[in-house]
Short mmCIF file of C-alpha atoms in Angstrom, two decimals:
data_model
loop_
_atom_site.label_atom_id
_atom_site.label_comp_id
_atom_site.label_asym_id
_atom_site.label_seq_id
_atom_site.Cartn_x
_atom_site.Cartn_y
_atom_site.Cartn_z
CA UNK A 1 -7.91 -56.48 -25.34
CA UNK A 2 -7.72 -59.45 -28.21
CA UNK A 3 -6.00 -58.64 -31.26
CA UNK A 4 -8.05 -58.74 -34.72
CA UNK A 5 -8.37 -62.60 -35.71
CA UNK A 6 -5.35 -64.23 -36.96
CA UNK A 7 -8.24 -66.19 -39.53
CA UNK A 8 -10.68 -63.66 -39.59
CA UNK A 9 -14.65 -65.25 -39.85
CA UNK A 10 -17.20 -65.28 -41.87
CA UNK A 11 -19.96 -62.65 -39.92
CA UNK A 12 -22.99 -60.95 -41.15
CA UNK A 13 -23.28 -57.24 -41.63
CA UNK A 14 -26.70 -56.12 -42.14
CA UNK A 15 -27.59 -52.50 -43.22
CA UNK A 16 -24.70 -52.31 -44.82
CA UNK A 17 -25.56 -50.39 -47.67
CA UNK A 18 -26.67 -47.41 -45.38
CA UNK A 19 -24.48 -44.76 -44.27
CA UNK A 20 -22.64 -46.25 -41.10
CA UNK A 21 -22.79 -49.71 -42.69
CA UNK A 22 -20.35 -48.76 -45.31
CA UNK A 23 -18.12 -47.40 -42.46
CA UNK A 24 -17.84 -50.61 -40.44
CA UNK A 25 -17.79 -52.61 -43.26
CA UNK A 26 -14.48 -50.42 -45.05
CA UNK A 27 -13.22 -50.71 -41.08
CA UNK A 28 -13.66 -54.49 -40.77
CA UNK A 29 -12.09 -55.15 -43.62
CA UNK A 30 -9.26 -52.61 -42.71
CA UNK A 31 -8.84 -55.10 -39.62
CA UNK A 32 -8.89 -58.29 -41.83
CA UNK A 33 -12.48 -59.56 -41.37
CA UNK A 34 -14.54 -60.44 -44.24
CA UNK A 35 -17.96 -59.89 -43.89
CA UNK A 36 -21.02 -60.86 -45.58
CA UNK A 37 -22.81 -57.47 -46.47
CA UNK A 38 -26.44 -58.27 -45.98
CA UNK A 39 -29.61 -56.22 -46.36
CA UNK A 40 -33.00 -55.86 -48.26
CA UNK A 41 -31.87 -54.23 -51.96
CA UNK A 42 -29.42 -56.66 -53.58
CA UNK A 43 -28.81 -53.37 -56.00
CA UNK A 44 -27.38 -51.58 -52.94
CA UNK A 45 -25.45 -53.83 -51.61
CA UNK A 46 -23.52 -54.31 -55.09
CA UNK A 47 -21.34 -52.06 -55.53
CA UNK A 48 -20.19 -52.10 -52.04
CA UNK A 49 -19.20 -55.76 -51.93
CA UNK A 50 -18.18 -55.67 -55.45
CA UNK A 51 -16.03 -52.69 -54.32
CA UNK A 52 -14.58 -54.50 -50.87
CA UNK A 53 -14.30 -57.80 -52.63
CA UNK A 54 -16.83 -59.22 -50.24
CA UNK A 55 -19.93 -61.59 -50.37
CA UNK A 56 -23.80 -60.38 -49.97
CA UNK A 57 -27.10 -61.65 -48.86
CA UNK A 58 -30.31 -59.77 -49.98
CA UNK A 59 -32.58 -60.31 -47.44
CA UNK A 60 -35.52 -58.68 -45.89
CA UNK A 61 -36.42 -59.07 -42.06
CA UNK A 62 -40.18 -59.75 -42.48
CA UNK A 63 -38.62 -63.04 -44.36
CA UNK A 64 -37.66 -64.91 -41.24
CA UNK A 65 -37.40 -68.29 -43.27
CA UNK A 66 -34.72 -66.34 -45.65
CA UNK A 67 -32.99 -64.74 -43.04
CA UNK A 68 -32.28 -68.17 -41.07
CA UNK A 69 -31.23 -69.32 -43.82
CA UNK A 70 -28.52 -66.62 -44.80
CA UNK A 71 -27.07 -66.81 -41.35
CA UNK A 72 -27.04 -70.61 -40.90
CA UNK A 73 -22.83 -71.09 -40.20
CA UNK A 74 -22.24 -67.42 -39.19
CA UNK A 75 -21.34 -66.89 -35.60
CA UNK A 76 -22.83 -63.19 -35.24
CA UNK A 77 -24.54 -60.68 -36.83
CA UNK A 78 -23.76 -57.05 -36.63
CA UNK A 79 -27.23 -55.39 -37.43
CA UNK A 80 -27.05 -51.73 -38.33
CA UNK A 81 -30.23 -51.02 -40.00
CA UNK A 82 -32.93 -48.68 -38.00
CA UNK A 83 -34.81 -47.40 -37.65
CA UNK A 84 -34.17 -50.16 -34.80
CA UNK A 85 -37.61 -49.72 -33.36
CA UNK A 86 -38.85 -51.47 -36.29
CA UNK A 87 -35.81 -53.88 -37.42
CA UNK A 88 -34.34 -55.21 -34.15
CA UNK A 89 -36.53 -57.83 -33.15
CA UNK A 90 -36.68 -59.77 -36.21
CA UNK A 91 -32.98 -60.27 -36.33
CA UNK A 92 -33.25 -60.74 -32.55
CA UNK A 93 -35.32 -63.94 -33.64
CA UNK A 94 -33.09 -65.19 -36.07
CA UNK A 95 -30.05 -65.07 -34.28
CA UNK A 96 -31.52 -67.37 -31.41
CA UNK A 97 -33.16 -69.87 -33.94
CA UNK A 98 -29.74 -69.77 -34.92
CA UNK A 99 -27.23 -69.37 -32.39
CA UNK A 100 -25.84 -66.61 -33.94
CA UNK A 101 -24.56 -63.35 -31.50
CA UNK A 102 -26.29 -60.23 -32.05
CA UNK A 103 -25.02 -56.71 -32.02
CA UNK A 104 -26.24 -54.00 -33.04
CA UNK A 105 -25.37 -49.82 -33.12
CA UNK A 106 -29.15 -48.58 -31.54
CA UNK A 107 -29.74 -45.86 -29.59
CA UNK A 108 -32.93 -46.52 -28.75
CA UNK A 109 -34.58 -47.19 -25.39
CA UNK A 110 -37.14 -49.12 -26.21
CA UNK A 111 -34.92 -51.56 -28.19
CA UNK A 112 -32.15 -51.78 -25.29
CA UNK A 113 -35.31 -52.70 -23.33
CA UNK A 114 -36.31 -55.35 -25.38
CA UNK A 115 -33.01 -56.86 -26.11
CA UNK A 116 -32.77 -57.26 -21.92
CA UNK A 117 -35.78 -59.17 -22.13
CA UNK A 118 -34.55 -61.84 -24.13
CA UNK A 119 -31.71 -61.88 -21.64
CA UNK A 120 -33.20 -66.09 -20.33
CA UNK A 121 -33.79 -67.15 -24.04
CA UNK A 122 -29.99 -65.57 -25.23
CA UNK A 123 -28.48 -67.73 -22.01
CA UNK A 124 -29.98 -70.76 -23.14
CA UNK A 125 -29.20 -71.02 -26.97
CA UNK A 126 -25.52 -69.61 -25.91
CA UNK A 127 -24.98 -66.66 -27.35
CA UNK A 128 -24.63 -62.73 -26.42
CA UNK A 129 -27.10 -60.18 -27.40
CA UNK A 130 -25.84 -56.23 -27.08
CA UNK A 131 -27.70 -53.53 -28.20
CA UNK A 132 -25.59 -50.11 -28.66
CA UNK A 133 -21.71 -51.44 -30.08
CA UNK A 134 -21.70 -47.52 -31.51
CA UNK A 135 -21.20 -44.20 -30.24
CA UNK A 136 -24.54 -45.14 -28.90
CA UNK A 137 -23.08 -46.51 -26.25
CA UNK A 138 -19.84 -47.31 -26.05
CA UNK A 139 -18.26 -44.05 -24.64
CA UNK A 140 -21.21 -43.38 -21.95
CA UNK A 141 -21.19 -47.26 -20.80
CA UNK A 142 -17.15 -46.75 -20.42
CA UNK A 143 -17.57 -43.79 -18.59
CA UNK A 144 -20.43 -44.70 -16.28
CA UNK A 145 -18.58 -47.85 -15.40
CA UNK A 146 -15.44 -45.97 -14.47
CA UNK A 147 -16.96 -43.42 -12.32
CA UNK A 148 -19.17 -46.17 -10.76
CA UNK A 149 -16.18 -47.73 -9.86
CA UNK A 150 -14.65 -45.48 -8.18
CA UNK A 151 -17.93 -44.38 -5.96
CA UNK A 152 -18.77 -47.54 -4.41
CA UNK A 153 -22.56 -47.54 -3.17
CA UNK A 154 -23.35 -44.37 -5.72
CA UNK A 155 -26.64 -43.40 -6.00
CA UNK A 156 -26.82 -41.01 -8.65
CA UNK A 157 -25.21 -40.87 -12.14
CA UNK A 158 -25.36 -38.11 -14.88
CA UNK A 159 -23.65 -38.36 -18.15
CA UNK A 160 -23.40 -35.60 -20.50
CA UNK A 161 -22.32 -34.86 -24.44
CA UNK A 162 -21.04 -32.47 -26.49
CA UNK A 163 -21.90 -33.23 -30.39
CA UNK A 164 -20.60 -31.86 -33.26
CA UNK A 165 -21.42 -32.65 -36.80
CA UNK A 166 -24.50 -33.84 -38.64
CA UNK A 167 -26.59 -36.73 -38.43
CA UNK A 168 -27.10 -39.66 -40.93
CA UNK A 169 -30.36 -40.18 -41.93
CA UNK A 170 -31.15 -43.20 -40.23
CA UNK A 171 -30.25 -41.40 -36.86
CA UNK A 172 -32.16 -38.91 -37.92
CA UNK A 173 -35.10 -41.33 -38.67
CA UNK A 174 -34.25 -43.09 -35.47
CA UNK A 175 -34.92 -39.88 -33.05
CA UNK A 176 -37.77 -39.16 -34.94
CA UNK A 177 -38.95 -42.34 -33.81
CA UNK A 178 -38.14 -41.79 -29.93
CA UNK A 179 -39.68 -38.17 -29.83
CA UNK A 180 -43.36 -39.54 -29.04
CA UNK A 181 -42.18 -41.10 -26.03
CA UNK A 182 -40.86 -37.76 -24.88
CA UNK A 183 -38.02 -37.29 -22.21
CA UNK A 184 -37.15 -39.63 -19.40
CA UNK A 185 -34.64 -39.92 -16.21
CA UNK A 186 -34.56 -43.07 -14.53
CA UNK A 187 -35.43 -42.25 -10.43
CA UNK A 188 -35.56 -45.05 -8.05
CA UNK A 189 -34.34 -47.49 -10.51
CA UNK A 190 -37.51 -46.81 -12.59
CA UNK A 191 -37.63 -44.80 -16.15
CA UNK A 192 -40.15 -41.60 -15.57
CA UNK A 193 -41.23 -39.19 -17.95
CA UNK A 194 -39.50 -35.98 -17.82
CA UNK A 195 -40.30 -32.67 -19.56
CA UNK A 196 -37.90 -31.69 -22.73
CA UNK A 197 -36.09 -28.44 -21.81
CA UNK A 198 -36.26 -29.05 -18.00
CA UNK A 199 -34.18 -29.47 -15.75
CA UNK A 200 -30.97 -27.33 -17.34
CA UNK A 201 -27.32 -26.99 -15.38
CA UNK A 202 -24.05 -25.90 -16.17
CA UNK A 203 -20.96 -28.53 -16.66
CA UNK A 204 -17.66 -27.76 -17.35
CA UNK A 205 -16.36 -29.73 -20.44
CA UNK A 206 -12.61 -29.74 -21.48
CA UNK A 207 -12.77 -26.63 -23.45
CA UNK A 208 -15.04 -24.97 -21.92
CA UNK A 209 -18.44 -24.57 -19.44
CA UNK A 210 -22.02 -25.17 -21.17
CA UNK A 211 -25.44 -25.65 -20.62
CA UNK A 212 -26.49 -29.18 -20.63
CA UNK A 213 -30.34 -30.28 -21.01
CA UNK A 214 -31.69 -33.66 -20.20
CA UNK A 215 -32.27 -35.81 -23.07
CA UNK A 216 -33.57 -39.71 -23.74
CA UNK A 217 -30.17 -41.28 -24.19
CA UNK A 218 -29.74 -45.16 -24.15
CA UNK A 219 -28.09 -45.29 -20.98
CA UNK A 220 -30.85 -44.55 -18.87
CA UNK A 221 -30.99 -48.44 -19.61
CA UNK A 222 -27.71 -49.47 -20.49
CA UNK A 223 -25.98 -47.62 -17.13
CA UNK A 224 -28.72 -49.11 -14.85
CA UNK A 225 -27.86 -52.53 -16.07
CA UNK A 226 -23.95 -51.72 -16.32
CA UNK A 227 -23.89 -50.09 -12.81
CA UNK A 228 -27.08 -50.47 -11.13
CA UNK A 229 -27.06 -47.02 -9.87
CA UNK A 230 -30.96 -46.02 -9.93
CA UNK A 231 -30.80 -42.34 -9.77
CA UNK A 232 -29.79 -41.53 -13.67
CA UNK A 233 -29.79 -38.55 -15.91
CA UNK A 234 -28.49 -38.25 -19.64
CA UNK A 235 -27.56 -34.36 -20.79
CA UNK A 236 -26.76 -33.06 -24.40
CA UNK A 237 -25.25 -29.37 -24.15
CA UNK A 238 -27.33 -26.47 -26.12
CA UNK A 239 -27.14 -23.30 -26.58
CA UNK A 240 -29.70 -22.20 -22.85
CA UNK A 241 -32.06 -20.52 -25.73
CA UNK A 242 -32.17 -23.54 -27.33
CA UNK A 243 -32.59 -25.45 -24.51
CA UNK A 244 -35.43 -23.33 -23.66
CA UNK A 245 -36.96 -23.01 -27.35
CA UNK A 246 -36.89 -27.14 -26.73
CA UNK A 247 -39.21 -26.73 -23.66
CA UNK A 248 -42.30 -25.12 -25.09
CA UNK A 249 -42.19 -26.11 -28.79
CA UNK A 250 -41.27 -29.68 -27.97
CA UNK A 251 -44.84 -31.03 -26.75
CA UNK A 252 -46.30 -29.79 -30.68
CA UNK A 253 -43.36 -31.96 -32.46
CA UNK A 254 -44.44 -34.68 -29.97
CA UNK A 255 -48.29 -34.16 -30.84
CA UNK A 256 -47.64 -33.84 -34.51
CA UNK A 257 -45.28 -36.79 -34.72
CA UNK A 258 -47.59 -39.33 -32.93
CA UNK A 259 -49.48 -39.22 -36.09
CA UNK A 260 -47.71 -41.84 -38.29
CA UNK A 261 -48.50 -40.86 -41.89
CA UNK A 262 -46.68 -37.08 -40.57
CA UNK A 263 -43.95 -39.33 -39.32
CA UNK A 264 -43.51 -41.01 -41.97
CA UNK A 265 -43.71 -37.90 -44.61
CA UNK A 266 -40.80 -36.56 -42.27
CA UNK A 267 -38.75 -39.60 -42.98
CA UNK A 268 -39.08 -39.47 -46.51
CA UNK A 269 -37.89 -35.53 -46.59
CA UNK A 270 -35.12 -36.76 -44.20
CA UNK A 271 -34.06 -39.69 -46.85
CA UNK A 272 -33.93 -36.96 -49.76
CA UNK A 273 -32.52 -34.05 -48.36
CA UNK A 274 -29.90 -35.69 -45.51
CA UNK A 275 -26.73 -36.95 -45.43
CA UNK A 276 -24.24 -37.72 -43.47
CA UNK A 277 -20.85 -35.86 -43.06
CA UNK A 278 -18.11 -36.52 -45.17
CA UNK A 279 -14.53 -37.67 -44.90
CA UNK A 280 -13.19 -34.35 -43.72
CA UNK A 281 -16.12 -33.42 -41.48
CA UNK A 282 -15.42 -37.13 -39.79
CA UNK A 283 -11.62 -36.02 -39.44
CA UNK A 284 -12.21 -33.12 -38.11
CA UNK A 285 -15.03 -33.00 -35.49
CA UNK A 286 -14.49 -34.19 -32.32
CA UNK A 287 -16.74 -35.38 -29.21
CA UNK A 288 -16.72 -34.87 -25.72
CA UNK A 289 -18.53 -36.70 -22.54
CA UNK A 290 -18.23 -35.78 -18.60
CA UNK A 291 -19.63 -38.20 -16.10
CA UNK A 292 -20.06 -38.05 -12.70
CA UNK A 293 -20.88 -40.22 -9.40
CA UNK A 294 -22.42 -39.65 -6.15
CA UNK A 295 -22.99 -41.40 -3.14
CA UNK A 296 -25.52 -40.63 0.03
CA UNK A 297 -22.66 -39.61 1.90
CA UNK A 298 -21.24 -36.94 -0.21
CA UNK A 299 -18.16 -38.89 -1.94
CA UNK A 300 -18.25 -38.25 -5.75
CA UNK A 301 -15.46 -38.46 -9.10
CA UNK A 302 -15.72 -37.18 -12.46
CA UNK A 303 -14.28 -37.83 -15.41
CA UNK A 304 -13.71 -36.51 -19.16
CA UNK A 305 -13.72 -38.05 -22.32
CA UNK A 306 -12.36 -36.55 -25.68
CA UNK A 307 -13.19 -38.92 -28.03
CA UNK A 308 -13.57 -38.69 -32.33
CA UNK A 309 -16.70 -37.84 -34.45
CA UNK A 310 -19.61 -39.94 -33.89
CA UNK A 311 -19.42 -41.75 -37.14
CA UNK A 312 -15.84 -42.45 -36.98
CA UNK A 313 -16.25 -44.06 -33.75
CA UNK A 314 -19.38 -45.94 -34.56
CA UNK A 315 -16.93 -47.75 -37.07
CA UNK A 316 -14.61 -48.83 -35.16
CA UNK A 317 -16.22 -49.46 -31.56
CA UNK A 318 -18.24 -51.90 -33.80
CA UNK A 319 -16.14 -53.76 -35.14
CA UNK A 320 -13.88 -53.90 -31.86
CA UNK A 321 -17.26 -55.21 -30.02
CA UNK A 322 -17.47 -57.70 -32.79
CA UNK A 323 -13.27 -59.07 -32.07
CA UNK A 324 -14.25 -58.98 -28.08
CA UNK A 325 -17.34 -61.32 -28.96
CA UNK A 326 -16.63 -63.51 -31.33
CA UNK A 327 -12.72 -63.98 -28.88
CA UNK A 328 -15.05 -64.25 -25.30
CA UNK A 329 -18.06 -66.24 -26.42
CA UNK A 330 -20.06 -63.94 -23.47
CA UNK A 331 -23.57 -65.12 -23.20
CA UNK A 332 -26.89 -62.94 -22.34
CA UNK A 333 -28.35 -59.76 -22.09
CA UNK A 334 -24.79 -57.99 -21.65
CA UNK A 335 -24.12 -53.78 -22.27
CA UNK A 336 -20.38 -53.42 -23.82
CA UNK A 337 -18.82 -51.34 -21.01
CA UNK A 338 -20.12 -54.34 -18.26
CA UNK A 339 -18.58 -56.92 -20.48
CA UNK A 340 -15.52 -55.38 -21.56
CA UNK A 341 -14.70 -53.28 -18.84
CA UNK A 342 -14.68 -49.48 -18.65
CA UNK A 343 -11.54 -48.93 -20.46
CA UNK A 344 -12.85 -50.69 -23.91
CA UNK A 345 -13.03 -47.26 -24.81
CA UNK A 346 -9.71 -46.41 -24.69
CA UNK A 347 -8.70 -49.01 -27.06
CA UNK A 348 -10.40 -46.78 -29.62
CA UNK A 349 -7.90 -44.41 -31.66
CA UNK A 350 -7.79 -40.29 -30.53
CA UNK A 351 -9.85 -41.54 -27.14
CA UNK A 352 -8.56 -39.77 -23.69
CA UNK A 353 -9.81 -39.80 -21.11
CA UNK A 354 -9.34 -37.59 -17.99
CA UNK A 355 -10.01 -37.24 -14.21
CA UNK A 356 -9.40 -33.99 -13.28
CA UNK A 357 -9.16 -30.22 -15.67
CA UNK A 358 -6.27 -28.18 -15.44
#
């Protein structure tokens, strides 16, 4: 893995004045980087750069002439304002009219989708684009790769998570976004709808055995491209009455939030009454994934993944993605665990990972 740069460059951080965006930009500086803190509200951005000693760019992404122009000489943008849906595409454009690489911390399908079309165009002008340098989906790409790996000619792949903590508010936004769409698997290399609250099993995590349910998570896209295994599933554990509660009081919230001025009213409750955790709460939750492989012909290997709060990580995979970048020059449509191997993850502090439970 490269070290931090010895003359760290100028980059762009945009969202930075949203939760996570303060977090990588207090962790890039903490690595040496100085990084222009970019976004719509000049006020916002203020005290944050005034605070980190650091330049800013107000800037909004419907003003593509502006936004070229703020990232002429900057080698890459880290883009960390969602809902991603909306804000991805735009910066997608700038950085090819300007060569710039573009990362970004989504979790959203439809964005990963849409970053791997511009996979021909992000070739040409040179640069990389990679959708999901956060915990969304750093620590599933890592582990997907590594079981892949050892399963040659797998055919199936299911990843699952154990949260803890709150969300931010633009996560929260963010799923709000995704729940219209509903739940999906990828079968047969193709992404097919799949009922929220079906489909529940038990997996045994370090601490302990839970129920898991399926859930949209990015690497029903990332993990196809990463591994090319086409059977995939994505699990979150809950609480089975949860999981079941999920099942027949999910297809209302779907109905209800398909009607954008209720979507919207949502986000603006979200944006007053949410935050995200705090210092402590960052220190002191912890994650967990398990992954598994299978092949036709019955081989299979797990693994386990203890891994920080959410947040925490977000921070620092980010910034990492942005040293491994800006040192390899990559170029394309590229997921971070295909382009920096499956044990990127590891170079992440209080990460361990494990292939077999006492």
């Amino acid at each position: 893995m490269s070290a931090p740069p010895s003359s760290a460059p100028r980059w762009m951080l945009y969202g930075a004045s949203g939760y996570t965006g303060q977090l990588i930009a207090e962790e890039a500086v903490r690595r040496g980087h100085r990084p222009v803190l970019a976004g719509r509200s000049r006020e916002k951005l203020a005290p944050l750069a005034e605070r980190l000693g650091l330049e800013l760019a107000a800037v909004g992404l419907e003003e593509m002439r502006g936004l070229v122009s703020a990232l002429e000489g900057l080698p890459l943008v880290l883009h960390a304002a969602g809902p991603f849906i909306r804000t991805s595409e735009s910066m997608v454009q700038a950085c090819l009219a300007t060569r710039a690489h573009y990362l970004d911390i989504t979790g959203e399908i439809p964005v990963f989708e849409n970053t791997f079309h511009h996979d021909a165009e992000a070739r040409a002008r040179g640069i990389a684009l990679m959708s999901g340098v956060g915990f969304d989906v750093v620590p599933t790409d890592c582990m997907a790769r590594y079981v892949a790996e050892r399963v040659p000619g797998a055919h199936e792949l299911d990843l699952a998570i154990v949260f803890s903590g709150q969300a931010s508010p633009g996560t929260a936004k963010s799923m709000l976004e995704q729940v219209p769409s509903g739940g999906r698997v990828r079968r047969g290399g193709a992404l097919l709808p799949w009922p929220m609250g079906k489909g529940l099993r038990r997996v045994r995590f370090t601490d302990a055995e839970r129920t898991v349910a399926p859930i949209p998570w990015g690497d029903l896209v990332t993990a196809w491209h990463t591994t090319g295994i086409p059977n995939i599933t994505t699990y979150m554990a809950l609480p089975r009455a949860a999981a079941r509660v999920v099942r027949f009081t999910y297809p209302l919230l779907q109905r209800a939030l398909s009607v954008e001025a209720i979507r919207h009213g949502a986000e603006r409750l979200i944006e007053s009454r949410m935050h995200g955790p705090n210092e402590t709460a960052r220190n002191e939750h912890h994650t967990q994934i398990w992954a598994e492989a299978r092949a036709p012909d019955g081989r299979r290997a797990q693994a386990w993944l203890e891994l920080p709060e959410g947040y925490a990580f977000t921070a620092v995979a980010a910034v990492r993605a942005v040293e491994e970048v800006l040192a390899r020059k990559p170029q394309g449509a590229l997921t971070p665990a295909g382009t920096f191997g499956a044990d990127f993850v590891l170079s992440i502090p209080g990460c361990r990972r494990l292939d077999a439970l006492p």
